[in-house]
Amino acid sequence: MRRQFRSFLVITTEFIQQLLFCLPRYKLLNAIKSQWLKIMGAKIGKRVIFYPHVWIAPGRNLIIGNDVDCALGVLITTSGGVTIGDRTLIGYRTQILSRNHIIPPENQPIFGAGHRDNPINIGQDVWIGASCIILAGVSIGDGAVIAAGSVVTHDVPGNTVAGGVPAKIIRKR
């Protein structure tokens, strides 16, 4: 019975969040979205913009600075911890994934192998292009630019431009 109630609460919370985060990015609605995330355990700065269809789950272990812009369709998993610095732009359909499945040894089932959480730290004044994937355990330094479509598997130093699959340093800014 307790398990069913917990499942009901999780699904209801997801449903409410989905309804809330499909709303447009009006100032009042962004304030309501920020308040929702704070209720879920996040720390949200001022003037954060959430375009429609942003998905952030579960919300706890999330710190977002001031003047951050999360474009349409951004997905952030926060179980491992995610910190996003001030004045950061996150492009359309970007995924920031602080949790990943554990790959078990050969002949052991994948289902039920568990998860590994690792924090993601994104500095200030960072621009993450559209459709990027930022994987667990990565740090992106202040002033970095991540080219559209990149998969970031390793740390990116500040004031550099990185891109590709996997992302590599292209040049200094």
PDB file of C-alpha atoms in Angstrom:
ATOM      1  CA  MET A   1       0.000   0.000   0.000  1.00  0.00           C
ATOM      2  CA  ARG A   2       2.806   2.427   0.908  1.00  0.00           C
ATOM      3  CA  ARG A   3       4.590   1.681  -2.367  1.00  0.00           C
ATOM      4  CA  GLN A   4       1.422   2.381  -4.362  1.00  0.00           C
ATOM      5  CA  PHE A   5       0.910   5.682  -2.533  1.00  0.00           C
ATOM      6  CA  ARG A   6       4.525   6.734  -3.212  1.00  0.00           C
ATOM      7  CA  SER A   7       4.097   5.853  -6.883  1.00  0.00           C
ATOM      8  CA  PHE A   8       0.876   7.872  -7.000  1.00  0.00           C
ATOM      9  CA  LEU A   9       2.639  10.896  -5.454  1.00  0.00           C
ATOM     10  CA  VAL A  10       5.568  10.702  -7.884  1.00  0.00           C
ATOM     11  CA  ILE A  11       3.307  10.428 -10.927  1.00  0.00           C
ATOM     12  CA  THR A  12       1.053  13.246  -9.684  1.00  0.00           C
ATOM     13  CA  THR A  13       4.087  15.482  -9.087  1.00  0.00           C
ATOM     14  CA  GLU A  14       5.374  14.740 -12.592  1.00  0.00           C
ATOM     15  CA  PHE A  15       1.946  15.537 -14.048  1.00  0.00           C
ATOM     16  CA  ILE A  16       1.728  18.888 -12.245  1.00  0.00           C
ATOM     17  CA  GLN A  17       5.264  19.779 -13.329  1.00  0.00           C
ATOM     18  CA  GLN A  18       4.536  18.836 -16.939  1.00  0.00           C
ATOM     19  CA  LEU A  19       1.463  21.085 -16.970  1.00  0.00           C
ATOM     20  CA  LEU A  20       3.358  23.950 -15.329  1.00  0.00           C
ATOM     21  CA  PHE A  21       6.414  23.745 -17.589  1.00  0.00           C
ATOM     22  CA  CYS A  22       4.407  23.681 -20.821  1.00  0.00           C
ATOM     23  CA  LEU A  23       3.277  27.246 -20.101  1.00  0.00           C
ATOM     24  CA  PRO A  24       4.876  30.208 -21.931  1.00  0.00           C
ATOM     25  CA  ARG A  25       7.825  32.171 -20.566  1.00  0.00           C
ATOM     26  CA  TYR A  26       5.962  35.178 -19.198  1.00  0.00           C
ATOM     27  CA  LYS A  27       7.685  36.764 -16.193  1.00  0.00           C
ATOM     28  CA  LEU A  28       4.915  35.746 -13.766  1.00  0.00           C
ATOM     29  CA  LEU A  29       4.867  32.158 -15.041  1.00  0.00           C
ATOM     30  CA  ASN A  30       8.661  31.915 -14.773  1.00  0.00           C
ATOM     31  CA  ALA A  31       8.381  33.061 -11.154  1.00  0.00           C
ATOM     32  CA  ILE A  32       5.816  30.315 -10.517  1.00  0.00           C
ATOM     33  CA  LYS A  33       8.065  27.716 -12.208  1.00  0.00           C
ATOM     34  CA  SER A  34      10.996  28.873 -10.058  1.00  0.00           C
ATOM     35  CA  GLN A  35       8.861  28.595  -6.933  1.00  0.00           C
ATOM     36  CA  TRP A  36       7.811  25.061  -7.907  1.00  0.00           C
ATOM     37  CA  LEU A  37      11.461  24.026  -8.266  1.00  0.00           C
ATOM     38  CA  LYS A  38      12.250  25.588  -4.879  1.00  0.00           C
ATOM     39  CA  ILE A  39       9.470  23.479  -3.340  1.00  0.00           C
ATOM     40  CA  MET A  40      11.142  20.441  -4.971  1.00  0.00           C
ATOM     41  CA  GLY A  41      14.423  21.368  -3.216  1.00  0.00           C
ATOM     42  CA  ALA A  42      16.230  23.499  -5.812  1.00  0.00           C
ATOM     43  CA  LYS A  43      17.940  26.852  -5.308  1.00  0.00           C
ATOM     44  CA  ILE A  44      16.919  29.207  -8.123  1.00  0.00           C
ATOM     45  CA  GLY A  45      18.357  32.672  -8.756  1.00  0.00           C
ATOM     46  CA  LYS A  46      16.613  35.779 -10.028  1.00  0.00           C
ATOM     47  CA  ARG A  47      15.315  36.359 -13.562  1.00  0.00           C
ATOM     48  CA  VAL A  48      15.679  32.721 -14.661  1.00  0.00           C
ATOM     49  CA  ILE A  49      13.831  32.038 -17.910  1.00  0.00           C
ATOM     50  CA  PHE A  50      12.202  28.672 -18.557  1.00  0.00           C
ATOM     51  CA  TYR A  51      10.885  28.263 -22.090  1.00  0.00           C
ATOM     52  CA  PRO A  52       8.038  25.768 -22.548  1.00  0.00           C
ATOM     53  CA  HIS A  53       8.718  22.045 -22.235  1.00  0.00           C
ATOM     54  CA  VAL A  54      11.753  22.287 -19.953  1.00  0.00           C
ATOM     55  CA  TRP A  55      11.947  19.127 -17.832  1.00  0.00           C
ATOM     56  CA  ILE A  56      13.876  19.170 -14.549  1.00  0.00           C
ATOM     57  CA  ALA A  57      13.704  16.117 -12.315  1.00  0.00           C
ATOM     58  CA  PRO A  58      13.692  15.492  -9.457  1.00  0.00           C
ATOM     59  CA  GLY A  59      14.621  19.127  -8.673  1.00  0.00           C
ATOM     60  CA  ARG A  60      16.637  18.624  -5.513  1.00  0.00           C
ATOM     61  CA  ASN A  61      20.426  19.062  -5.802  1.00  0.00           C
ATOM     62  CA  LEU A  62      19.930  21.846  -8.364  1.00  0.00           C
ATOM     63  CA  ILE A  63      21.457  25.317  -8.084  1.00  0.00           C
ATOM     64  CA  ILE A  64      20.716  27.843 -10.834  1.00  0.00           C
ATOM     65  CA  GLY A  65      22.272  31.325 -10.705  1.00  0.00           C
ATOM     66  CA  ASN A  66      20.808  34.643 -11.811  1.00  0.00           C
ATOM     67  CA  ASP A  67      19.812  35.451 -15.414  1.00  0.00           C
ATOM     68  CA  VAL A  68      20.008  31.857 -16.685  1.00  0.00           C
ATOM     69  CA  ASP A  69      18.083  31.022 -19.856  1.00  0.00           C
ATOM     70  CA  CYS A  70      16.781  27.455 -20.402  1.00  0.00           C
ATOM     71  CA  ALA A  71      15.501  27.213 -23.971  1.00  0.00           C
ATOM     72  CA  LEU A  72      12.686  25.079 -25.350  1.00  0.00           C
ATOM     73  CA  GLY A  73      12.913  21.383 -24.513  1.00  0.00           C
ATOM     74  CA  VAL A  74      15.870  21.467 -22.107  1.00  0.00           C
ATOM     75  CA  LEU A  75      16.129  18.322 -19.941  1.00  0.00           C
ATOM     76  CA  ILE A  76      18.032  18.342 -16.634  1.00  0.00           C
ATOM     77  CA  THR A  77      18.358  15.371 -14.271  1.00  0.00           C
ATOM     78  CA  THR A  78      19.484  16.575 -10.860  1.00  0.00           C
ATOM     79  CA  SER A  79      20.000  13.443  -8.751  1.00  0.00           C
ATOM     80  CA  GLY A  80      23.786  13.750  -8.956  1.00  0.00           C
ATOM     81  CA  GLY A  81      23.746  17.494  -8.407  1.00  0.00           C
ATOM     82  CA  VAL A  82      23.745  20.259 -11.017  1.00  0.00           C
ATOM     83  CA  THR A  83      25.097  23.776 -10.557  1.00  0.00           C
ATOM     84  CA  ILE A  84      24.576  26.374 -13.286  1.00  0.00           C
ATOM     85  CA  GLY A  85      26.300  29.748 -12.922  1.00  0.00           C
ATOM     86  CA  ASP A  86      24.971  33.237 -13.560  1.00  0.00           C
ATOM     87  CA  ARG A  87      24.234  34.462 -17.100  1.00  0.00           C
ATOM     88  CA  THR A  88      24.379  31.011 -18.700  1.00  0.00           C
ATOM     89  CA  LEU A  89      22.484  30.219 -21.903  1.00  0.00           C
ATOM     90  CA  ILE A  90      21.287  26.648 -22.435  1.00  0.00           C
ATOM     91  CA  GLY A  91      20.233  25.924 -26.016  1.00  0.00           C
ATOM     92  CA  TYR A  92      17.185  24.144 -27.389  1.00  0.00           C
ATOM     93  CA  ARG A  93      16.815  20.439 -26.583  1.00  0.00           C
ATOM     94  CA  THR A  94      20.024  20.285 -24.536  1.00  0.00           C
ATOM     95  CA  GLN A  95      20.264  17.444 -22.003  1.00  0.00           C
ATOM     96  CA  ILE A  96      22.189  17.821 -18.742  1.00  0.00           C
ATOM     97  CA  LEU A  97      22.351  14.342 -17.208  1.00  0.00           C
ATOM     98  CA  SER A  98      23.819  13.960 -13.713  1.00  0.00           C
ATOM     99  CA  ARG A  99      22.647  10.339 -13.366  1.00  0.00           C
ATOM    100  CA  ASN A 100      23.522   7.365 -15.529  1.00  0.00           C
ATOM    101  CA  HIS A 101      22.862   3.638 -15.505  1.00  0.00           C
ATOM    102  CA  ILE A 102      25.552   1.304 -14.232  1.00  0.00           C
ATOM    103  CA  ILE A 103      26.752  -1.199 -16.833  1.00  0.00           C
ATOM    104  CA  PRO A 104      26.992  -4.548 -15.022  1.00  0.00           C
ATOM    105  CA  PRO A 105      29.633  -7.195 -15.756  1.00  0.00           C
ATOM    106  CA  GLU A 106      28.985  -9.703 -18.530  1.00  0.00           C
ATOM    107  CA  ASN A 107      26.189 -12.216 -17.896  1.00  0.00           C
ATOM    108  CA  GLN A 108      24.510  -9.990 -15.300  1.00  0.00           C
ATOM    109  CA  PRO A 109      21.187  -8.331 -16.107  1.00  0.00           C
ATOM    110  CA  ILE A 110      21.220  -4.663 -17.055  1.00  0.00           C
ATOM    111  CA  PHE A 111      17.745  -4.143 -15.602  1.00  0.00           C
ATOM    112  CA  GLY A 112      18.132  -3.454 -11.904  1.00  0.00           C
ATOM    113  CA  ALA A 113      21.914  -2.823 -12.052  1.00  0.00           C
ATOM    114  CA  GLY A 114      21.363   0.593 -10.504  1.00  0.00           C
ATOM    115  CA  HIS A 115      22.488   4.131 -11.193  1.00  0.00           C
ATOM    116  CA  ARG A 116      25.574   6.262 -10.688  1.00  0.00           C
ATOM    117  CA  ASP A 117      25.203   9.921  -9.721  1.00  0.00           C
ATOM    118  CA  ASN A 118      27.959  12.457 -10.443  1.00  0.00           C
ATOM    119  CA  PRO A 119      27.710  16.244 -10.125  1.00  0.00           C
ATOM    120  CA  ILE A 120      27.768  18.619 -13.076  1.00  0.00           C
ATOM    121  CA  ASN A 121      29.163  22.129 -12.647  1.00  0.00           C
ATOM    122  CA  ILE A 122      28.545  24.750 -15.311  1.00  0.00           C
ATOM    123  CA  GLY A 123      30.278  28.098 -14.748  1.00  0.00           C
ATOM    124  CA  GLN A 124      29.166  31.661 -15.316  1.00  0.00           C
ATOM    125  CA  ASP A 125      28.693  33.263 -18.738  1.00  0.00           C
ATOM    126  CA  VAL A 126      28.600  29.867 -20.464  1.00  0.00           C
ATOM    127  CA  TRP A 127      26.833  29.333 -23.781  1.00  0.00           C
ATOM    128  CA  ILE A 128      25.673  25.774 -24.456  1.00  0.00           C
ATOM    129  CA  GLY A 129      24.430  25.429 -28.034  1.00  0.00           C
ATOM    130  CA  ALA A 130      21.325  23.580 -29.166  1.00  0.00           C
ATOM    131  CA  SER A 131      20.990  19.804 -28.799  1.00  0.00           C
ATOM    132  CA  CYS A 132      24.061  19.290 -26.625  1.00  0.00           C
ATOM    133  CA  ILE A 133      24.428  16.467 -24.135  1.00  0.00           C
ATOM    134  CA  ILE A 134      26.344  17.169 -20.915  1.00  0.00           C
ATOM    135  CA  LEU A 135      27.171  13.930 -19.104  1.00  0.00           C
ATOM    136  CA  ALA A 136      27.526  13.219 -15.386  1.00  0.00           C
ATOM    137  CA  GLY A 137      30.730  14.303 -13.650  1.00  0.00           C
ATOM    138  CA  VAL A 138      31.580  17.115 -16.096  1.00  0.00           C
ATOM    139  CA  SER A 139      32.651  20.668 -15.244  1.00  0.00           C
ATOM    140  CA  ILE A 140      32.418  23.501 -17.757  1.00  0.00           C
ATOM    141  CA  GLY A 141      34.502  26.565 -16.877  1.00  0.00           C
ATOM    142  CA  ASP A 142      33.438  30.213 -16.825  1.00  0.00           C
ATOM    143  CA  GLY A 143      33.053  31.792 -20.248  1.00  0.00           C
ATOM    144  CA  ALA A 144      33.129  28.507 -22.183  1.00  0.00           C
ATOM    145  CA  VAL A 145      31.132  27.924 -25.373  1.00  0.00           C
ATOM    146  CA  ILE A 146      29.849  24.452 -26.289  1.00  0.00           C
ATOM    147  CA  ALA A 147      29.049  24.063 -29.997  1.00  0.00           C
ATOM    148  CA  ALA A 148      25.604  22.839 -31.008  1.00  0.00           C
ATOM    149  CA  GLY A 149      25.187  19.065 -31.104  1.00  0.00           C
ATOM    150  CA  SER A 150      28.203  18.356 -28.901  1.00  0.00           C
ATOM    151  CA  VAL A 151      28.457  15.543 -26.366  1.00  0.00           C
ATOM    152  CA  VAL A 152      30.504  16.702 -23.388  1.00  0.00           C
ATOM    153  CA  THR A 153      32.151  13.705 -21.696  1.00  0.00           C
ATOM    154  CA  HIS A 154      35.139  15.483 -20.066  1.00  0.00           C
ATOM    155  CA  ASP A 155      35.774  18.808 -18.355  1.00  0.00           C
ATOM    156  CA  VAL A 156      35.915  21.924 -20.533  1.00  0.00           C
ATOM    157  CA  PRO A 157      38.228  24.734 -19.323  1.00  0.00           C
ATOM    158  CA  GLY A 158      36.977  28.296 -19.033  1.00  0.00           C
ATOM    159  CA  ASN A 159      37.098  30.696 -21.978  1.00  0.00           C
ATOM    160  CA  THR A 160      37.397  27.941 -24.567  1.00  0.00           C
ATOM    161  CA  VAL A 161      35.190  26.804 -27.420  1.00  0.00           C
ATOM    162  CA  ALA A 162      34.527  23.051 -27.461  1.00  0.00           C
ATOM    163  CA  GLY A 163      32.579  20.953 -29.912  1.00  0.00           C
ATOM    164  CA  GLY A 164      32.085  17.543 -31.462  1.00  0.00           C
ATOM    165  CA  VAL A 165      31.237  14.013 -30.404  1.00  0.00           C
ATOM    166  CA  PRO A 166      32.876  13.643 -27.987  1.00  0.00           C
ATOM    167  CA  ALA A 167      33.515  17.355 -27.448  1.00  0.00           C
ATOM    168  CA  LYS A 168      37.113  18.537 -27.805  1.00  0.00           C
ATOM    169  CA  ILE A 169      38.663  21.963 -27.364  1.00  0.00           C
ATOM    170  CA  ILE A 170      38.486  23.828 -30.684  1.00  0.00           C
ATOM    171  CA  ARG A 171      40.130  27.088 -29.639  1.00  0.00           C
ATOM    172  CA  LYS A 172      40.469  29.726 -26.939  1.00  0.00           C
ATOM    173  CA  ARG A 173      37.926  32.542 -26.870  1.00  0.00           C
TER     174      ARG A 173
END
